[in-house]
Short mmCIF file of C-alpha atoms in Angstrom, two decimals:
data_model
loop_
_atom_site.label_atom_id
_atom_site.label_comp_id
_atom_site.label_asym_id
_atom_site.label_seq_id
_atom_site.Cartn_x
_atom_site.Cartn_y
_atom_site.Cartn_z
CA UNK A 258 142.37 -72.13 174.34
CA UNK A 259 143.41 -70.19 171.32
CA UNK A 260 140.14 -70.76 169.63
CA UNK A 261 138.25 -69.38 172.59
CA UNK A 262 140.50 -66.25 172.61
CA UNK A 263 139.81 -65.71 168.85
CA UNK A 264 136.11 -65.98 169.22
CA UNK A 265 136.22 -63.42 172.22
CA UNK A 266 138.16 -61.02 170.00
CA UNK A 267 135.56 -61.26 167.13
CA UNK A 268 132.63 -60.82 169.43
CA UNK A 269 134.32 -57.49 170.79
CA UNK A 270 135.11 -56.18 167.40
CA UNK A 271 131.48 -56.62 166.26
CA UNK A 272 130.13 -54.81 169.38
CA UNK A 273 132.37 -51.88 168.71
CA UNK A 274 131.28 -51.74 165.14
CA UNK A 275 127.53 -51.86 165.77
CA UNK A 276 127.90 -49.13 168.37
CA UNK A 277 129.80 -46.72 166.04
CA UNK A 278 127.27 -47.42 163.28
CA UNK A 279 124.44 -46.51 165.50
CA UNK A 280 126.07 -43.09 166.30
CA UNK A 281 126.90 -42.30 162.69
CA UNK A 282 123.59 -42.94 161.36
CA UNK A 283 122.43 -39.54 162.94
CA UNK A 284 119.42 -40.53 165.06
CA UNK A 285 118.38 -37.60 167.24
CA UNK A 286 115.62 -36.98 169.64
CA UNK A 287 113.60 -34.15 168.50
CA UNK A 288 111.24 -31.87 170.72
CA UNK A 289 108.11 -33.76 169.73
CA UNK A 290 109.67 -36.84 171.24
CA UNK A 291 110.24 -38.95 168.15
CA UNK A 292 113.41 -40.11 166.51
CA UNK A 293 114.60 -38.22 163.35
CA UNK A 294 117.57 -38.89 161.20
CA UNK A 295 119.92 -35.95 160.09
CA UNK A 296 123.51 -35.56 159.05
CA UNK A 297 125.76 -35.06 161.98
CA UNK A 298 128.11 -32.82 159.73
CA UNK A 299 125.46 -30.29 158.96
CA UNK A 300 124.30 -27.60 161.38
CA UNK A 301 120.96 -26.24 160.56
CA UNK A 302 120.73 -22.28 160.44
CA UNK A 303 118.30 -20.34 162.61
CA UNK A 304 116.59 -17.48 161.12
CA UNK A 305 114.94 -14.45 162.95
CA UNK A 306 112.47 -12.66 160.61
CA UNK A 307 111.26 -10.66 163.51
CA UNK A 308 114.83 -8.93 163.91
CA UNK A 309 114.93 -8.19 160.17
CA UNK A 310 111.45 -6.45 160.28
CA UNK A 311 112.29 -4.53 163.20
CA UNK A 312 115.55 -3.17 161.57
CA UNK A 313 113.35 -2.15 158.44
CA UNK A 314 110.76 -0.42 160.90
CA UNK A 315 113.45 1.36 162.60
CA UNK A 316 115.19 2.64 159.43
CA UNK A 317 111.89 3.68 158.01
CA UNK A 318 111.01 5.53 161.08
CA UNK A 319 114.39 7.43 161.34
CA UNK A 320 114.27 8.14 157.81
CA UNK A 321 110.85 9.79 158.14
CA UNK A 322 111.99 11.80 161.37
CA UNK A 323 114.95 13.01 159.42
CA UNK A 324 112.71 14.27 156.63
CA UNK A 325 110.68 16.15 159.31
CA UNK A 326 113.67 17.68 160.71
CA UNK A 327 114.85 18.89 157.50
CA UNK A 328 111.46 20.51 156.64
CA UNK A 329 111.58 22.33 160.10
CA UNK A 330 114.91 23.62 159.21
CA UNK A 331 113.86 24.84 155.78
CA UNK A 332 110.99 26.80 157.20
CA UNK A 333 113.40 28.69 159.38
CA UNK A 334 116.03 29.51 156.73
CA UNK A 335 116.38 32.81 155.16
CA UNK A 336 116.51 32.48 151.33
CA UNK A 337 116.27 34.78 148.43
CA UNK A 338 114.16 33.24 145.51
CA UNK A 339 110.73 31.89 144.69
CA UNK A 340 109.48 29.99 147.75
CA UNK A 341 107.42 26.85 147.51
CA UNK A 342 103.58 27.75 147.50
CA UNK A 343 101.74 25.94 150.42
CA UNK A 344 98.41 27.27 149.19
CA UNK A 345 96.85 25.73 146.21
CA UNK A 346 95.18 28.86 144.55
CA UNK A 347 93.33 29.48 147.95
CA UNK A 348 90.99 32.51 147.87
CA UNK A 349 91.68 33.39 144.16
CA UNK A 350 95.33 34.04 144.72
CA UNK A 351 97.00 34.33 141.43
CA UNK A 352 100.43 35.72 142.41
CA UNK A 353 102.75 35.16 145.28
CA UNK A 354 105.80 37.33 146.05
CA UNK A 355 108.79 35.26 145.67
CA UNK A 356 110.90 37.03 148.49
CA UNK A 357 107.99 37.72 150.68
CA UNK A 358 109.17 35.74 153.58
CA UNK A 359 112.65 37.17 153.21
CA UNK A 360 111.34 40.71 153.38
CA UNK A 361 109.30 40.07 156.43
CA UNK A 362 112.46 38.41 158.35
CA UNK A 363 114.63 41.40 157.29
CA UNK A 364 112.14 43.77 158.44
CA UNK A 365 111.55 42.31 161.79
CA UNK A 366 115.35 42.25 162.30
CA UNK A 367 115.55 45.93 161.43
CA UNK A 368 112.57 46.75 163.83
CA UNK A 369 114.12 44.97 166.69
CA UNK A 370 117.71 46.53 166.28
CA UNK A 371 115.81 49.99 166.06
CA UNK A 372 114.00 49.28 169.24
CA UNK A 373 117.10 48.40 171.12
CA UNK A 374 118.93 51.24 169.82
CA UNK A 375 116.45 53.71 170.96
CA UNK A 376 115.99 52.10 174.42
CA UNK A 377 119.49 51.05 175.22
CA UNK A 378 121.57 53.63 173.28
CA UNK A 379 121.40 56.57 175.43
CA UNK A 380 121.86 54.31 178.56
CA UNK A 381 125.04 52.79 177.31
CA UNK A 382 126.25 56.12 176.39
CA UNK A 383 125.77 57.89 179.49
CA UNK A 384 127.17 54.75 181.52
CA UNK A 385 130.38 54.06 179.38
CA UNK A 386 131.56 57.67 179.02
CA UNK A 387 131.97 59.14 182.24
CA UNK A 388 134.53 61.79 181.09
CA UNK A 389 132.19 63.56 178.63
CA UNK A 390 129.99 66.41 179.43
CA UNK A 391 126.15 65.97 179.24
CA UNK A 392 125.97 67.75 176.00
CA UNK A 393 128.41 65.38 174.20
CA UNK A 394 126.66 62.36 175.62
CA UNK A 395 123.17 63.51 174.51
CA UNK A 396 124.65 64.35 170.82
CA UNK A 397 126.12 60.89 170.81
CA UNK A 398 122.88 59.23 171.91
CA UNK A 399 120.92 61.28 169.62
CA UNK A 400 123.14 60.21 166.68
CA UNK A 401 122.69 56.72 167.60
CA UNK A 402 118.95 56.85 167.54
CA UNK A 403 118.86 58.74 164.23
CA UNK A 404 120.98 56.45 162.35
CA UNK A 405 119.06 53.39 163.41
CA UNK A 406 115.66 55.02 162.85
CA UNK A 407 116.84 56.34 159.49
CA UNK A 408 117.91 52.83 158.20
CA UNK A 409 114.64 51.29 159.42
CA UNK A 410 112.62 54.04 157.58
CA UNK A 411 114.79 53.73 154.48
CA UNK A 412 114.25 49.80 154.32
CA UNK A 413 110.34 50.49 154.81
CA UNK A 414 110.39 53.04 151.88
CA UNK A 415 112.39 50.59 149.68
CA UNK A 416 110.16 47.49 150.33
CA UNK A 417 106.73 49.30 150.73
CA UNK A 418 105.66 48.88 147.00
CA UNK A 419 106.28 45.14 147.01
CA UNK A 420 103.03 43.32 146.53
CA UNK A 421 103.26 40.05 148.60
CA UNK A 422 99.87 38.43 147.22
CA UNK A 423 97.34 39.25 144.67
CA UNK A 424 93.90 37.99 144.44
CA UNK A 425 91.62 38.16 141.42
CA UNK A 426 88.98 36.55 139.75
CA UNK A 427 88.69 36.54 135.99
CA UNK A 428 86.33 39.01 134.72
CA UNK A 429 86.22 41.17 137.73
CA UNK A 430 87.32 44.72 137.34
CA UNK A 431 88.82 44.92 140.89
CA UNK A 432 91.88 42.90 142.48
CA UNK A 433 93.19 42.74 145.89
CA UNK A 434 96.87 43.22 146.96
CA UNK A 435 98.25 42.29 150.20
CA UNK A 436 100.84 44.75 151.41
CA UNK A 437 103.19 45.14 154.27
CA UNK A 438 102.99 47.74 157.05
CA UNK A 439 105.95 49.29 158.88
CA UNK A 440 105.18 46.82 161.68
CA UNK A 441 105.75 43.94 159.39
CA UNK A 442 102.19 42.97 159.26
CA UNK A 443 100.06 42.23 156.20
CA UNK A 444 97.12 44.31 155.13
CA UNK A 445 94.89 43.87 152.21
CA UNK A 446 93.85 46.75 149.84
CA UNK A 447 91.28 46.56 146.99
CA UNK A 448 92.02 48.34 143.67
CA UNK A 449 90.42 48.98 140.40
CA UNK A 450 91.98 48.35 137.20
CA UNK A 451 90.78 51.80 135.86
CA UNK A 452 92.88 53.40 138.53
CA UNK A 453 96.09 51.92 137.34
CA UNK A 454 98.57 54.51 135.93
CA UNK A 455 102.01 54.30 134.45
CA UNK A 456 104.52 55.11 137.40
CA UNK A 457 106.27 58.28 136.26
CA UNK A 458 109.17 58.26 138.69
CA UNK A 459 112.77 57.36 139.23
CA UNK A 460 111.85 55.20 142.30
CA UNK A 461 113.23 51.64 141.80
CA UNK A 462 111.17 48.53 141.65
CA UNK A 463 107.85 49.97 140.77
CA UNK A 464 105.37 48.40 138.28
CA UNK A 465 102.36 50.63 138.39
CA UNK A 466 100.59 53.44 140.26
CA UNK A 467 97.25 53.44 141.78
CA UNK A 468 95.30 55.88 144.10
CA UNK A 469 98.66 57.74 144.74
CA UNK A 470 100.62 54.83 145.80
CA UNK A 471 103.23 52.74 144.01
CA UNK A 472 103.15 48.94 143.58
CA UNK A 473 105.82 46.23 142.36
CA UNK A 474 104.94 42.89 140.92
CA UNK A 475 107.80 40.51 139.84
CA UNK A 476 107.05 39.83 136.12
CA UNK A 477 109.21 36.85 135.97
CA UNK A 478 107.19 35.14 138.61
CA UNK A 479 103.61 36.13 137.64
CA UNK A 480 102.04 33.17 135.84
CA UNK A 481 99.09 35.21 134.29
CA UNK A 482 100.41 37.12 131.59
CA UNK A 483 97.17 38.64 130.71
CA UNK A 484 96.83 40.09 134.05
CA UNK A 485 100.39 41.35 134.26
CA UNK A 486 99.79 43.35 130.90
CA UNK A 487 96.88 45.02 132.77
CA UNK A 488 99.02 45.88 135.75
CA UNK A 489 101.98 47.27 133.85
CA UNK A 490 100.52 49.82 131.25
CA UNK A 491 103.04 51.20 128.80
CA UNK A 492 104.02 54.92 129.06
CA UNK A 493 102.46 55.62 125.46
CA UNK A 494 99.14 54.50 126.32
CA UNK A 495 99.18 56.95 129.34
CA UNK A 496 100.33 59.84 127.36
CA UNK A 497 97.83 59.14 124.61
CA UNK A 498 94.98 59.11 127.24
CA UNK A 499 95.89 62.77 128.41
CA UNK A 500 96.23 64.01 124.86
CA UNK A 501 92.56 62.80 124.04
CA UNK A 502 91.43 64.76 126.96
#
């Protein structure tokens, strides 16, 4: 009886040992339907390359959009200094006014305030001062209109000699300048080098005189120094020419 109990105990232990060995060997059923071995303690990592590429694309698109927004903001900024030239020597342009866009924006602002003062100044004066007589109201309204118009006219007088663009072909005796009208629009004008005279005036920001008008070219931002020398004649040469006559 003791021998049969011992044999039964040995058989039960051998069954438990065989079942645990089968589990620890790591046989797993794969998706293809075959058995494969793998370590039970190692968990494979799952990678998603599609997610990574999507992140890179989203970052690139957001960066490009940010650059486009910054470019749009730069176009509407008012800055004093040489502006980036968008034209590559288009139409024989050899000179760009460094503050051309700034002058145009300031002139448009001055024109808009002048129009508002002329149109709304008398109305506001007559509506907000009921205690004043008609003569005083007319004097106040006239003063407002005069001050607004005088500042706009002074600004136009100050910036009217400014050359915004200059077109010239090497070897030509004429050149074309682009000036600004009092309505802040650009108009071209053709001049001859033989008509250039020394500007004998106390007016500021004047480089030369031609056909009775004054013109100003920024010497620091004119790349063609030979052309600049022809546009800015010295005073001695002008006096000697009259002496020879």
